[in-house]
Short mmCIF file of C-alpha atoms in Angstrom, two decimals:
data_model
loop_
_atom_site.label_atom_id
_atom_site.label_comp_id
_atom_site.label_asym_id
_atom_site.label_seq_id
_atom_site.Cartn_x
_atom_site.Cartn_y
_atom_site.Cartn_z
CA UNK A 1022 -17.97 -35.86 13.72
CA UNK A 1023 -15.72 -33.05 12.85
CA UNK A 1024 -16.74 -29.51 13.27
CA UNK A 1025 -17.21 -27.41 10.88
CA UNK A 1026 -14.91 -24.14 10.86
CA UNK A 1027 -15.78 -22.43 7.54
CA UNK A 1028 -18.70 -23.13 5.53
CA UNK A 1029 -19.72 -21.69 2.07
CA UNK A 1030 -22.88 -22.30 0.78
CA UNK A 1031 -24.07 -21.55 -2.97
CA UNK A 1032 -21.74 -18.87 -3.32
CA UNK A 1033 -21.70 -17.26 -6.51
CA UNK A 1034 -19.43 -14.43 -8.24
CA UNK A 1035 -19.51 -12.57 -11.06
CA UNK A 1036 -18.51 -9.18 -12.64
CA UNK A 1037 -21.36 -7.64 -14.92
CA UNK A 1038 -21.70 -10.92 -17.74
CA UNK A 1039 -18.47 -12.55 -16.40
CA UNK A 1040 -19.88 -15.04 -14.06
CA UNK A 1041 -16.07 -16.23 -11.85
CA UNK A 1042 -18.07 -19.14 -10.05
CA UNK A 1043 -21.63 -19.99 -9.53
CA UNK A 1044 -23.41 -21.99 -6.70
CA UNK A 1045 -20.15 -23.26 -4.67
CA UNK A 1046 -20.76 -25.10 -1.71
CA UNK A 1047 -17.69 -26.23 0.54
CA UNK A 1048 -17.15 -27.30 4.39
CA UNK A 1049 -13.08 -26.99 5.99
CA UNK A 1050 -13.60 -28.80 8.92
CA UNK A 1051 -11.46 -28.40 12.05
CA UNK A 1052 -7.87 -29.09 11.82
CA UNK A 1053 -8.47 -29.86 7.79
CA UNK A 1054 -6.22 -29.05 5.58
CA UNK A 1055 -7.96 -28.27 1.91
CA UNK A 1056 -5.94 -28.00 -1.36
CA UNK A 1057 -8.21 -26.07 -4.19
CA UNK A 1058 -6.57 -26.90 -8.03
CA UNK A 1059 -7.87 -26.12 -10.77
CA UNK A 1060 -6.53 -24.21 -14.42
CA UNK A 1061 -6.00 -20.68 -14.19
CA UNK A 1062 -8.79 -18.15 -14.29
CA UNK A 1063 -10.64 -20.96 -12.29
CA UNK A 1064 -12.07 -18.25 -9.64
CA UNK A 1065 -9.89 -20.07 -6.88
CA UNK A 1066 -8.01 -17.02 -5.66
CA UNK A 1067 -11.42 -15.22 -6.02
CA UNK A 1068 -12.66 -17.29 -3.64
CA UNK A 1069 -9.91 -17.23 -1.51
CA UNK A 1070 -10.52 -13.21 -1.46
CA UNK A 1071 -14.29 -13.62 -0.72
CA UNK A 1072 -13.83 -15.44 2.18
CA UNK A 1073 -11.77 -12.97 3.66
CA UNK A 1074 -14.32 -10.44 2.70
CA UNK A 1075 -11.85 -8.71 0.51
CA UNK A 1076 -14.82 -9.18 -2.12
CA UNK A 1077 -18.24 -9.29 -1.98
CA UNK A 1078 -20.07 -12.43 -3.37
CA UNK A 1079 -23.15 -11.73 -5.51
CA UNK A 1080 -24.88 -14.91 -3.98
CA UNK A 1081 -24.97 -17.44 -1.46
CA UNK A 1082 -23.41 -17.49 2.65
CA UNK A 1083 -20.37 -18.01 4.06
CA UNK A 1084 -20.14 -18.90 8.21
CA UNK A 1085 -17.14 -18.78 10.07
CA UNK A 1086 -18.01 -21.05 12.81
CA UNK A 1087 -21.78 -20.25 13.50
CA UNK A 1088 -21.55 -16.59 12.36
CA UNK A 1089 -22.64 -15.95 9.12
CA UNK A 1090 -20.01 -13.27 7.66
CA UNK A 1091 -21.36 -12.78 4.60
CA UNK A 1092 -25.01 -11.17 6.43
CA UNK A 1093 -25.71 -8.00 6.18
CA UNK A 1094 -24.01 -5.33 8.88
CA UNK A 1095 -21.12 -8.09 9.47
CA UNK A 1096 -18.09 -6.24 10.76
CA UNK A 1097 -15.30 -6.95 8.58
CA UNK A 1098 -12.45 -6.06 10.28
CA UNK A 1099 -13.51 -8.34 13.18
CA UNK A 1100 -14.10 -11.02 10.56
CA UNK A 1101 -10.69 -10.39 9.26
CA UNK A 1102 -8.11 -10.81 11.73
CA UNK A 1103 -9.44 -14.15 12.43
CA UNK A 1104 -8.84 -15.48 8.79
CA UNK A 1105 -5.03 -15.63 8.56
CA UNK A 1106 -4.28 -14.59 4.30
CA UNK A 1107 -1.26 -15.17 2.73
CA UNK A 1108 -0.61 -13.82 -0.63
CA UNK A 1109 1.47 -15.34 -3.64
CA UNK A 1110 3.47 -12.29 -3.67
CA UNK A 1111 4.39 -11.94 0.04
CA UNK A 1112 3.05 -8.02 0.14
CA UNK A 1113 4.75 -7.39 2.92
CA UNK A 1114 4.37 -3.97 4.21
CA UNK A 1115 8.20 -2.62 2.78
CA UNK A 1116 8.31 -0.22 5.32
CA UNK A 1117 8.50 -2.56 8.19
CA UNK A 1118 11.57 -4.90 8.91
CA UNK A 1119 10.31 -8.89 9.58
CA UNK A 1120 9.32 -8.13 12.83
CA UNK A 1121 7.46 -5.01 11.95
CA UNK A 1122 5.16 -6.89 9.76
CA UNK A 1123 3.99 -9.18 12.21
CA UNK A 1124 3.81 -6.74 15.11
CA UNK A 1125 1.26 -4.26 13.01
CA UNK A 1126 -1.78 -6.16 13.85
CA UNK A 1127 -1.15 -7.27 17.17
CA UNK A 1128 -0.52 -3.63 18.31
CA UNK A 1129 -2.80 -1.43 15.91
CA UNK A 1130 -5.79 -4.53 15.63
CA UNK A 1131 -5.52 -6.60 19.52
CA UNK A 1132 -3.85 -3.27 20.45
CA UNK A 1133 -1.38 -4.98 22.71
CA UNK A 1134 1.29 -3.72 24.45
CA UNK A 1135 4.43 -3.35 22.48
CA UNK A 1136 6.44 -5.57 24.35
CA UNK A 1137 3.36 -8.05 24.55
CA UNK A 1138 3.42 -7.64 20.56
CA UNK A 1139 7.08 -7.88 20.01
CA UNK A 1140 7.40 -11.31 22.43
CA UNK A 1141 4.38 -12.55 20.68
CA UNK A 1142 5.78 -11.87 17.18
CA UNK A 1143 9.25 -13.02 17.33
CA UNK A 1144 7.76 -16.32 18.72
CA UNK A 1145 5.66 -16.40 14.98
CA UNK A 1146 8.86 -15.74 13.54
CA UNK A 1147 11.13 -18.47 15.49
CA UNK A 1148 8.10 -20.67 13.88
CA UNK A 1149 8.62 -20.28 10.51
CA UNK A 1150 12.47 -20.31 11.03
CA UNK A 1151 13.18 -16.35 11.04
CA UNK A 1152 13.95 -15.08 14.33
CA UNK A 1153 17.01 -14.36 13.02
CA UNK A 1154 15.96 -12.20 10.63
CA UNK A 1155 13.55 -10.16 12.64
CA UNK A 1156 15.28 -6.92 12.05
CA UNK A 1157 16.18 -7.53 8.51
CA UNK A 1158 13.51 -5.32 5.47
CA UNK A 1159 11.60 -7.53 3.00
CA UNK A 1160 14.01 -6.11 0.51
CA UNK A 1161 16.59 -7.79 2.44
CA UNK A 1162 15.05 -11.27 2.68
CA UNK A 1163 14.82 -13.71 -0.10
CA UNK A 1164 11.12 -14.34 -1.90
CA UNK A 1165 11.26 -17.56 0.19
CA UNK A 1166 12.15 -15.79 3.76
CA UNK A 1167 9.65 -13.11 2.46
CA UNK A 1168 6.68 -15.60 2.62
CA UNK A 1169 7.90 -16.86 5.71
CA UNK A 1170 7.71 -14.00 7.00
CA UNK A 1171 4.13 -13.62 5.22
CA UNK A 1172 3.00 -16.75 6.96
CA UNK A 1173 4.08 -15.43 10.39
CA UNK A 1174 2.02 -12.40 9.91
CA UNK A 1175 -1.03 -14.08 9.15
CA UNK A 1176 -0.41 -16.39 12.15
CA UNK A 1177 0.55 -13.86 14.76
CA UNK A 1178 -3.65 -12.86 14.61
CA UNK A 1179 -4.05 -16.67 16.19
CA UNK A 1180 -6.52 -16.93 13.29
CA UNK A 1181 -9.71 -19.79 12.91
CA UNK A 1182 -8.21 -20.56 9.60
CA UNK A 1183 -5.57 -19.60 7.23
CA UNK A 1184 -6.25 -19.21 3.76
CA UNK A 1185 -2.99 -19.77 0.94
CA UNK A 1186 -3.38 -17.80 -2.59
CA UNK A 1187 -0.87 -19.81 -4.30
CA UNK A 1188 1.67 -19.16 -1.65
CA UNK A 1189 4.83 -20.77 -4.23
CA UNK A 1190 3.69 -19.40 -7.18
CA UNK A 1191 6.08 -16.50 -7.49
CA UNK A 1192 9.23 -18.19 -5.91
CA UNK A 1193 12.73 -19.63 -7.44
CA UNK A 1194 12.49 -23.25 -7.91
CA UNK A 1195 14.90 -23.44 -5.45
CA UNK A 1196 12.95 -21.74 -2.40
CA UNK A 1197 9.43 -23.92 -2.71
CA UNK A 1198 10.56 -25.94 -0.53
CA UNK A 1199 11.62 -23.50 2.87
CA UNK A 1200 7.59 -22.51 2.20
CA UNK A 1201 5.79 -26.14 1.69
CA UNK A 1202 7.65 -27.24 5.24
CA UNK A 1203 6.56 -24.51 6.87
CA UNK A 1204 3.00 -25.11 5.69
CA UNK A 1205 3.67 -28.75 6.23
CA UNK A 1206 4.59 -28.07 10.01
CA UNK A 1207 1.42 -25.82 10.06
CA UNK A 1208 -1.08 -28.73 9.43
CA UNK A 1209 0.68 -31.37 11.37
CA UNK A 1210 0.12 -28.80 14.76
CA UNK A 1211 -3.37 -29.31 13.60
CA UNK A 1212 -4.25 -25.31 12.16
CA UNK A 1213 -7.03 -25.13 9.44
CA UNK A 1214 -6.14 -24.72 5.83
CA UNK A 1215 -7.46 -23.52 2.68
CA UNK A 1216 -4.57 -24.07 0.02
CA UNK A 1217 -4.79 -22.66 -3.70
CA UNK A 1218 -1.49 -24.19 -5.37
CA UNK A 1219 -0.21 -26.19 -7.92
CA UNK A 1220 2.40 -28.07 -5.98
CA UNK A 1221 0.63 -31.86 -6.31
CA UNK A 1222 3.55 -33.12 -3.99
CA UNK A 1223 2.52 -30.83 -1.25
CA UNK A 1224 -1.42 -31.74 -1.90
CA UNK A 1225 -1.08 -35.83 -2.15
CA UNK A 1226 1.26 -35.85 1.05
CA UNK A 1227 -0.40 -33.15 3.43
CA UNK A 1228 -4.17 -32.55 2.10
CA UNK A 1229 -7.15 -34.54 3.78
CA UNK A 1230 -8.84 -33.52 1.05
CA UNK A 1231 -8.65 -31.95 -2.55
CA UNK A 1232 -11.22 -29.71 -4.04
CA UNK A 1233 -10.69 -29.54 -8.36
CA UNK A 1234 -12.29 -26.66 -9.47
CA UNK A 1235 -13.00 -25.32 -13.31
CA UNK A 1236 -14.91 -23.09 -14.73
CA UNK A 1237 -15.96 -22.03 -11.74
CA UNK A 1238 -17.45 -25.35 -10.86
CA UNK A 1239 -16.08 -28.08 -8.48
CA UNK A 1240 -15.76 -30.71 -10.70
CA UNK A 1241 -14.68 -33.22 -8.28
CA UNK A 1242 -13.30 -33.76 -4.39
CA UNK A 1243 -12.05 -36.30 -2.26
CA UNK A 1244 -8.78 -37.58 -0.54
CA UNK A 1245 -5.75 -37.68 -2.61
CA UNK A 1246 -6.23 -41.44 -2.78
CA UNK A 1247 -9.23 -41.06 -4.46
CA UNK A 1248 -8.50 -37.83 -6.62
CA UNK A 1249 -4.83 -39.26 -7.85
CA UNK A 1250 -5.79 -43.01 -8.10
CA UNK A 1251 -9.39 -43.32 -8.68
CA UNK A 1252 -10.69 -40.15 -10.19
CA UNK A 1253 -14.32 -40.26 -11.02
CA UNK A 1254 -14.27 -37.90 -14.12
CA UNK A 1255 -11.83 -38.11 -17.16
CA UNK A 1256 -11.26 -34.10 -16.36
CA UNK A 1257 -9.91 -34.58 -13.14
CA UNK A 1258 -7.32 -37.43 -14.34
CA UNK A 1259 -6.59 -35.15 -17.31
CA UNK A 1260 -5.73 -31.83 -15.17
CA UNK A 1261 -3.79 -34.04 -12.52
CA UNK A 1262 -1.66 -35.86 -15.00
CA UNK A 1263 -0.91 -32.90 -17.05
CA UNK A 1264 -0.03 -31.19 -14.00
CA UNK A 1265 1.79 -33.39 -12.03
CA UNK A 1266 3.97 -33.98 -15.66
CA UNK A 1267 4.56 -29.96 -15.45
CA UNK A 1268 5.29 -29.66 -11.52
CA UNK A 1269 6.18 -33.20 -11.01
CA UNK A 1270 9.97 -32.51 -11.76
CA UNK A 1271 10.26 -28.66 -9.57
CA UNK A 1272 8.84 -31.07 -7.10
CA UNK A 1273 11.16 -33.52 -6.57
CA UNK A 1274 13.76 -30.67 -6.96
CA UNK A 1275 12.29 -28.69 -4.09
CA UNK A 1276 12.47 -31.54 -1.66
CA UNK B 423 27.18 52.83 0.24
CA UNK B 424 29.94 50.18 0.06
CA UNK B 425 29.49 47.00 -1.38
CA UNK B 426 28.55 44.80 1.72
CA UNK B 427 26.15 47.69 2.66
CA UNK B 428 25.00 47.18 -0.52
CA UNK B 429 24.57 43.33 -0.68
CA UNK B 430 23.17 43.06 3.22
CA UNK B 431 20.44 45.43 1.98
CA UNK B 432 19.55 42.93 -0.76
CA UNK B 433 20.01 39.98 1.49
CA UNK B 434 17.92 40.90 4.48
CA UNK B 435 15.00 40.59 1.83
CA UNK B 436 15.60 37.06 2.54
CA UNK B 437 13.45 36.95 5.76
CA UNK B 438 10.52 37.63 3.68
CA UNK B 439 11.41 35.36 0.72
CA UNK B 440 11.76 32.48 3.46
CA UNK B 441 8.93 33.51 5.68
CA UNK B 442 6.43 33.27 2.11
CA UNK B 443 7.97 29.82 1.68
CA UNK B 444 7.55 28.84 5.03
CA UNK B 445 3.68 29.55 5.10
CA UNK B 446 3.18 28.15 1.34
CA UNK B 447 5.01 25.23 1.49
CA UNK B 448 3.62 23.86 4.76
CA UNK B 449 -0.11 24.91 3.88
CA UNK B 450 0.13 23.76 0.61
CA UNK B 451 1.31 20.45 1.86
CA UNK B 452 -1.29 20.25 4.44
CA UNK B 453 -3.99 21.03 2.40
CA UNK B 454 -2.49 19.53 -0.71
CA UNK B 455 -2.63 15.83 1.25
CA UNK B 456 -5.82 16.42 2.44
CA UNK B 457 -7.33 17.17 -0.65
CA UNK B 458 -5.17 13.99 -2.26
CA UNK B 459 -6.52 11.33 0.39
CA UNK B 460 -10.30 12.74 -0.64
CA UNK B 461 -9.09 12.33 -3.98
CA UNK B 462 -7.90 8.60 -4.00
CA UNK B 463 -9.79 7.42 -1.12
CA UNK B 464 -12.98 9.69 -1.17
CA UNK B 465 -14.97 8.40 -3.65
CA UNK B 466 -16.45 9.60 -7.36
CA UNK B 467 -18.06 13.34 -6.17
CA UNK B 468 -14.50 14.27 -4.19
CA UNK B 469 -12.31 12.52 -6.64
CA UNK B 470 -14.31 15.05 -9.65
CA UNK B 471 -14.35 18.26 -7.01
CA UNK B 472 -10.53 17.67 -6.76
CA UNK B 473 -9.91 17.31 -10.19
CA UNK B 474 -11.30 20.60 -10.86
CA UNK B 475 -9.70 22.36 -7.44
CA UNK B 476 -6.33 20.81 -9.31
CA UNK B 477 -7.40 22.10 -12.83
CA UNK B 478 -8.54 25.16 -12.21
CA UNK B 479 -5.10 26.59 -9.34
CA UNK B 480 -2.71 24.95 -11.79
CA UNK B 481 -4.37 26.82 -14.78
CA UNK B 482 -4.06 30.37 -13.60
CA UNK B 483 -0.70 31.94 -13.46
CA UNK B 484 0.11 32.64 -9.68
CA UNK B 485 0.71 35.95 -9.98
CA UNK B 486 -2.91 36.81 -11.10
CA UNK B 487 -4.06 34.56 -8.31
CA UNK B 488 -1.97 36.79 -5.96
CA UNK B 489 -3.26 40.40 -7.63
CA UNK B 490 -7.22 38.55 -7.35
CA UNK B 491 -6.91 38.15 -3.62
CA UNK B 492 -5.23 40.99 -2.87
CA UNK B 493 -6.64 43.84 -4.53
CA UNK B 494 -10.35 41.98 -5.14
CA UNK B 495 -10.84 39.43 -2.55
CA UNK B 496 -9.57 40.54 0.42
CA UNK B 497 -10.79 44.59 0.07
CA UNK B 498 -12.84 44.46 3.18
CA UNK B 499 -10.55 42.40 5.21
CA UNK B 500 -7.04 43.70 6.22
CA UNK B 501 -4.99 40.96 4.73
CA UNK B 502 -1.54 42.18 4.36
CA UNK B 503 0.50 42.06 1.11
CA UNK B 504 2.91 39.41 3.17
CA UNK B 505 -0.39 37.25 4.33
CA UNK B 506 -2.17 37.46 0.99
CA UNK B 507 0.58 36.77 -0.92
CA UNK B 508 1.92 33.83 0.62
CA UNK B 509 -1.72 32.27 1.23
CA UNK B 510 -2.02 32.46 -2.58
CA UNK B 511 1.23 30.59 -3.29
CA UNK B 512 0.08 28.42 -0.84
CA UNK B 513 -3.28 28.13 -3.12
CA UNK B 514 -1.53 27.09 -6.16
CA UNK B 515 1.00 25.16 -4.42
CA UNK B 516 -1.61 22.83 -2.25
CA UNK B 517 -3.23 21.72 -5.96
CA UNK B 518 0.86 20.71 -7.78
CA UNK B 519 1.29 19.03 -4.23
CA UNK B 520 -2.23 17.49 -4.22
CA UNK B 521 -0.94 15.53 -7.44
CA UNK B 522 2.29 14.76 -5.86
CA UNK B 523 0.85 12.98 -3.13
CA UNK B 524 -2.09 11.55 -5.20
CA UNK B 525 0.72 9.82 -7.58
CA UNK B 526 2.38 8.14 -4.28
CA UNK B 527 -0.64 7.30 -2.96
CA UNK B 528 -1.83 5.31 -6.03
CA UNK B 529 1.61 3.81 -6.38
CA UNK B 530 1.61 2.82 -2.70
CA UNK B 531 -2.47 1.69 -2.48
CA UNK B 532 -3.92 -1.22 -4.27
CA UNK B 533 -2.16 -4.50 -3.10
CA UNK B 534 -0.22 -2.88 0.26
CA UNK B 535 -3.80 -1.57 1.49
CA UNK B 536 -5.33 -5.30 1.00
CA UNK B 537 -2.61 -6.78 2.79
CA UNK B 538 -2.86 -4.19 5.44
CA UNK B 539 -6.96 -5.19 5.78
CA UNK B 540 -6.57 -8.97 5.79
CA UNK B 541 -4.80 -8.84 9.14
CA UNK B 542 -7.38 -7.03 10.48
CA UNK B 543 -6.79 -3.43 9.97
CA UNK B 544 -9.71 -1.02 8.99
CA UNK B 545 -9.33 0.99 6.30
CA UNK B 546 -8.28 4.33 8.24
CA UNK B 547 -5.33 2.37 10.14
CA UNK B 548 -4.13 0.79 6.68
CA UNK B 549 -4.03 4.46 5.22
CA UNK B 550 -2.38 5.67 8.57
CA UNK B 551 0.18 2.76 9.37
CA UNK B 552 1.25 0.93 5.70
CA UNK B 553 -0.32 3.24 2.82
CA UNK B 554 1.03 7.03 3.70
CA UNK B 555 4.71 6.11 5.61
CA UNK B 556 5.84 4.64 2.15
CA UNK B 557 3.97 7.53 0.43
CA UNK B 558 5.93 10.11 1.85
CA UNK B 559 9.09 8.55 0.85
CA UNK B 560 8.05 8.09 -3.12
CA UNK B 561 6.38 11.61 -2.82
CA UNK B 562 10.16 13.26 -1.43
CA UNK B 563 12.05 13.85 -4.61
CA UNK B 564 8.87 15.25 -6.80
CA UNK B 565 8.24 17.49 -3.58
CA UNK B 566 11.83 18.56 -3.89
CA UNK B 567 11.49 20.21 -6.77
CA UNK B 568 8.35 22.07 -5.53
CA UNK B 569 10.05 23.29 -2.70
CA UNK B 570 12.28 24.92 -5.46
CA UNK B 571 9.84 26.60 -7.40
CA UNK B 572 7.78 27.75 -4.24
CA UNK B 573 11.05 29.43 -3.23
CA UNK B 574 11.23 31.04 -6.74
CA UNK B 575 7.98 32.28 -7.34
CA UNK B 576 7.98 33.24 -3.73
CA UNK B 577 10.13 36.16 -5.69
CA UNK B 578 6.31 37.63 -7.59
CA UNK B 579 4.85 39.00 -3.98
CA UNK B 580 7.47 41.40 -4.43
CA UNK B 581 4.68 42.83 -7.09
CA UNK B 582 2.52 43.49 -3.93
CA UNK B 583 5.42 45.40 -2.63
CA UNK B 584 6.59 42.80 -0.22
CA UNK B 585 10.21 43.88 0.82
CA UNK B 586 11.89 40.45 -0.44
CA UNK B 587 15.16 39.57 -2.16
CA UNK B 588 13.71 41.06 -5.89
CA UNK B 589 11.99 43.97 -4.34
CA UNK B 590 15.14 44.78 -2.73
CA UNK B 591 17.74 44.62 -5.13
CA UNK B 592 15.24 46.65 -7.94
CA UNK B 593 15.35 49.58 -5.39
CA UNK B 594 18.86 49.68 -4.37
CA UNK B 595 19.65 49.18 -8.60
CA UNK B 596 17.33 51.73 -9.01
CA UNK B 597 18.91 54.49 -6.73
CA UNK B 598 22.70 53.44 -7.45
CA UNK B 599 22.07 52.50 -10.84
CA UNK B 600 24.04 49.27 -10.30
CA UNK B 601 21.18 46.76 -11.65
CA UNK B 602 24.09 44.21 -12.80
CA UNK B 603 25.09 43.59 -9.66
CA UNK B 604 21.84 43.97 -7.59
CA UNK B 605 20.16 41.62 -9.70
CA UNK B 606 23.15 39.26 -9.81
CA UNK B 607 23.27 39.31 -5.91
CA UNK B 608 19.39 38.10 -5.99
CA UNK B 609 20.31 35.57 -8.33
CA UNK B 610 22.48 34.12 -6.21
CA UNK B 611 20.99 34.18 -2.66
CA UNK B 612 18.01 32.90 -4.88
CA UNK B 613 20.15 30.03 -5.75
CA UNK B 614 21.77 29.34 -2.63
CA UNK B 615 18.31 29.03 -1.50
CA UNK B 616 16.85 26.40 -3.72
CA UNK B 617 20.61 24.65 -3.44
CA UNK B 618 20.59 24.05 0.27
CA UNK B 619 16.82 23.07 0.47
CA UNK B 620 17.69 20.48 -2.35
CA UNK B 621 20.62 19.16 -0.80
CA UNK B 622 18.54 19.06 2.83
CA UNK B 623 15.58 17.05 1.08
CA UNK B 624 17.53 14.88 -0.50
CA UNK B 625 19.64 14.08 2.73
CA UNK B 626 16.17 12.88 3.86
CA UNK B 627 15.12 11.01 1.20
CA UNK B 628 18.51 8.82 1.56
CA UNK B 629 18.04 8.86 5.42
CA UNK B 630 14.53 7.84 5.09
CA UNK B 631 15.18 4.93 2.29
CA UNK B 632 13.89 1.49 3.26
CA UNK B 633 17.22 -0.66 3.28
CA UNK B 634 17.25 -3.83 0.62
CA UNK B 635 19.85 -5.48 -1.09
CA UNK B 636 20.85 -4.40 -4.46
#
C-alpha cells in the first residue's frame, strides 16, 4: 500500500456566515498526482492556501507525513518550504532575474552557500527548460516562461509535495502548453501533486485520481476512467461535459 | 563690496541650508520607515498610534514646530538653533515620509509577501529580501519631491537665526539696500539646489529600474 504524504481530515473553512468548505477529508499518496475541479468559488484554491498554512482552517487536521501541521505551536516556516506552491499568477519576486527567484530560499531559508544555491538553482531551471533565461527579469519572460520559472522556485526547496493554484489560468492560449509538459514531466519523475485547474486534457491523461468539488463539498472522486466514463452522480457528468465543451477546443490547441 | 563679494556672502549660507537637509532628510527617512513598517506590518494599536504621529506633524505648520522646540522644549537643554531646527524638520518630514513608504509598502505587500512565505521565508526575511527592495524603488519619485521641499523649508530656521542662504541675503539687502538682487541670488542657489537633487534622484530611480520589455 501506498503511503500517505498529505492527509486532511474534516477540514472546514469559513469566514464569519460564509462557510468556503466544511468537513473535507482527502489522502495524496506518494508519487500521486491529484487534480481538484470544481466551478468557481468552489473553496479549491482555499484549500490549496490552507495546506500551505497560508490560512488557518476553522476545523479539522492536516498531516504532512506523520506531523500534524495544523496542531497547535506548528512552525510554519518549517512546514512551508517543504510544500512547493505555485500560483496562477506566477508572483515572482520582480526584483529578482529567473535565477534570483529560485536562489532566495535556498540561500535566505537552507541558507546555503551562494555558489551551492546558484548550482542548485540553475539545475531547477535547466528542468523546466530555462537555463537560458536565468539572468533574464520576470518582466522579460513571457507569462508561460514566468510560471516556469514559478515551478522551478517551488521545486528548488526539494519539497514533499507541490501544490498548483490553477497554474494556466492566467496564460495566452498559446503558452498552456510549455506549463502542462512541464507538470507532465513532474509526475512522470514520480513528485507529488495537488492540481487545481480546468485543463480536463491535462487531468484525464496525467491524474491517478480526480477530486470534483462544489459547494465546498467533494461531490465525487476516482480515476479519470471512472470520473469521465462512468460518473456516479448526474453533477459530475454535467460539470465535466460542460467543461470539457468550454476547454476541450484551447486543449487540443495547446498540444 | 563688489558683486561676487556680495553673492559668496549669500552663498556660503549654503553650508547650513545643506547641513539642515542633510540631518532632516536622513532622520526623517529613518524614522519615517520605521514608523511605516509598524504601520503596515504592526498591527491595529501601532497602525492607530501612527495615524495620529502622521496627523498630528503634518497638521502643524513647521515653522511653529521649530519656534515650540526651540524656545519651549528645549529651554533647559542647550540645543542649538542649527540642532533644533533641523531635528524639527526632521519631525515633520519623518511623518510625509512615513506615508511615502507606507503607500509602497502596501503596493508592494499582499501577494509578493505570500509568495515570499510559501517558499519558506518568515515573515521578517519576506519584508527584508522581496517586500522593501521593490519598495524603495516605487517610494523614489514621491521621495523626490520631499527632498525638494525639505531643501525649501530648510530656508524657515533662518527665523531661529541660523546663518543660511535667506538669513544671509536679508542682511547683506538690508545693509546695501540691494534686496532685488540678494533675494534673487537666494532664489537661485535655492533652485539650483532642488534642480541637482532632482536630477540625482531621478538618475537613481532609472539606474535602479527593474528591466522588462515594453
Amino acid at each position: 500500500m501506498s503511503k500517505p504524504i498529505l492527509t486532511i481530515k474534516n477540514l472546514t473553512k469559513s469566514y464569519g456566515e460564509n462557510v468556503i468548505f466544511q468537513h473535507l477529508d482527502l489522502t495524496v499518496n506518494e508519487g500521486d498526482t491529484i487534480v481538484i475541479i470544481g466551478p468557481s468559488g468552489t473553496g479549491k484554491s482555499t484549500l490549496l492556501r490552507c495546506v500551505n498554512l497560508l490560512t488557518r482552517p476553522n476545523e479539522g487536521q492536516i498531516w504532512l507525513d506523520d506531523l500534524e501541521i495544523t496542531a497547535k505551536g506548528t512552525d510554519e516556516d518549517q512546514v512551508r518550504q517543504h510544500i512547493g506552491m505555485v500560483f496562477q499568477n506566477f508572483l515572482l519576486f520582480n526584483h529578482l532575474t529567473a535565477l534570483g527567484n529560485v536562489k532566495l530560499g535556498l540561500t535566505k531559508v537552507k541558507k546555503m552557500s551562494d555558489e551551492a544555491a546558484t548550482k542548485k538553482a540553475m539545475h531547477e531551471l535547466a528542468r523546466v527548460g530555462l537555463a537560458d533565461r536565468a539572468n533574464h527579469y520576470p518582466g522579460q519572460l513571457s507569462g508561460g516562461q514566468q510560471q516556469r520559472v514559478g515551478i522551478a522556485r517551488a521545486l528548488a526547496m526539494d519539497p514533499r509535495i507541490m501544490l498548483f493554484d490553477e497554474p494556466t489560468s492566467a496564460l495566452d492560449p498559446e503558452l498552456i502548453g510549455e506549463v502542462l509538459e512541464v507538470m507532465r514531466q513532474l509526475a512522470l519523475d514520480g513528485m507529488t501533486m495537488l492540481v487545481v485547474t480546468h485543463e480536463m486534457g491535462f487531468a484525464r491523461e496525467v491524474a491517478d485520481r480526480i477530486v470534483f468539488m462544489e459547494k465546498g463539498y467533494i461531490v465525487e472522486e476516482g480515476s479519470p476512467d471512472e470520473m469521465f466514463n462512468h460518473p456516479r452522480f448526474p453533477r459530475t457528468r454535467e460539470f465535466l461535459w460542460k467543461i470539457t465543451e468550454l476547454y476541450g477546443k484551447k486543449d487540443k490547441d495547446a498540444e | 563690496m563688489d558683486f561676487s563679494q556680495f553673492i559668496s556672502y549669500i552663498a556660503s549660507g549654503t553650508v547650513y541650508t545643506v547641513g539642515v537637509t542633510l540631518i532632516a532628510l536622513p532622520s526623517g527617512l529613518l524614522f519615517g520607515t520605521i514608523l511605516a513598517l509598524l504601520y503596515v506590518y504592526g498591527g491595529k494599536v501601532a497602525a492607530r498610534l501612527m495615524n495620529l504621529y502622521s496627523t498630528i506633524f503634518r497638521g502643524i505648520p513647521p515653522l511653529v514646530l521649530l519656534f515650540i522646540l526651540f524656545f519651549a522644549v528645549t529651554k533647559g537643554i542647550n540645543l542649538s538653533a542649527f540642532w533644533a531646527g533641523s531635528l524639527s524638520l526632521g519631525i515633520v518630514s519623518s511623518a510625509y515620509q512615513m506615508e511615502i513608504v507606507r503607500g509602497a509598502l502596501l503596493s508592494v505587500s499582499g501577494d509578493q509577501l505570500m509568495a515570499a512565505r510559501a517558499v519558506g521565508l518568515s515573515r521578517l526575511q519576506a519584508i527584508r529580501n522581496v517586500v522593501l527592495p521593490q519598495a524603495v524603488r516605487l517610494a523614489i519619485p514621491p521621495w523626490s519631491n520631499e527632498a525638494a521641499i525639505v531643501i525649501k523649508d530648510s530656508s524657515l530656521v533662518y527665523a531661529l537665526g541660523v546663518p543660511e542662504i535667506l538669513r544671509r541675503a536679508q542682511l547683506i539687502g538690508a545693509s546695501s539696500q540691494r534686496y532685488l538682487l540678494a533675494y534673487m541670488s537666494a532664489a537661485v542657489i535655492y533652485f539650483l539646489l532642488v534642480f541637482g537633487t532632482t536630477k540625482i534622484l531621478t538618475m537613481l530611480e532609472k539606474k535602479l529600474a527593474i528591466p522588462s520589455n515594453p
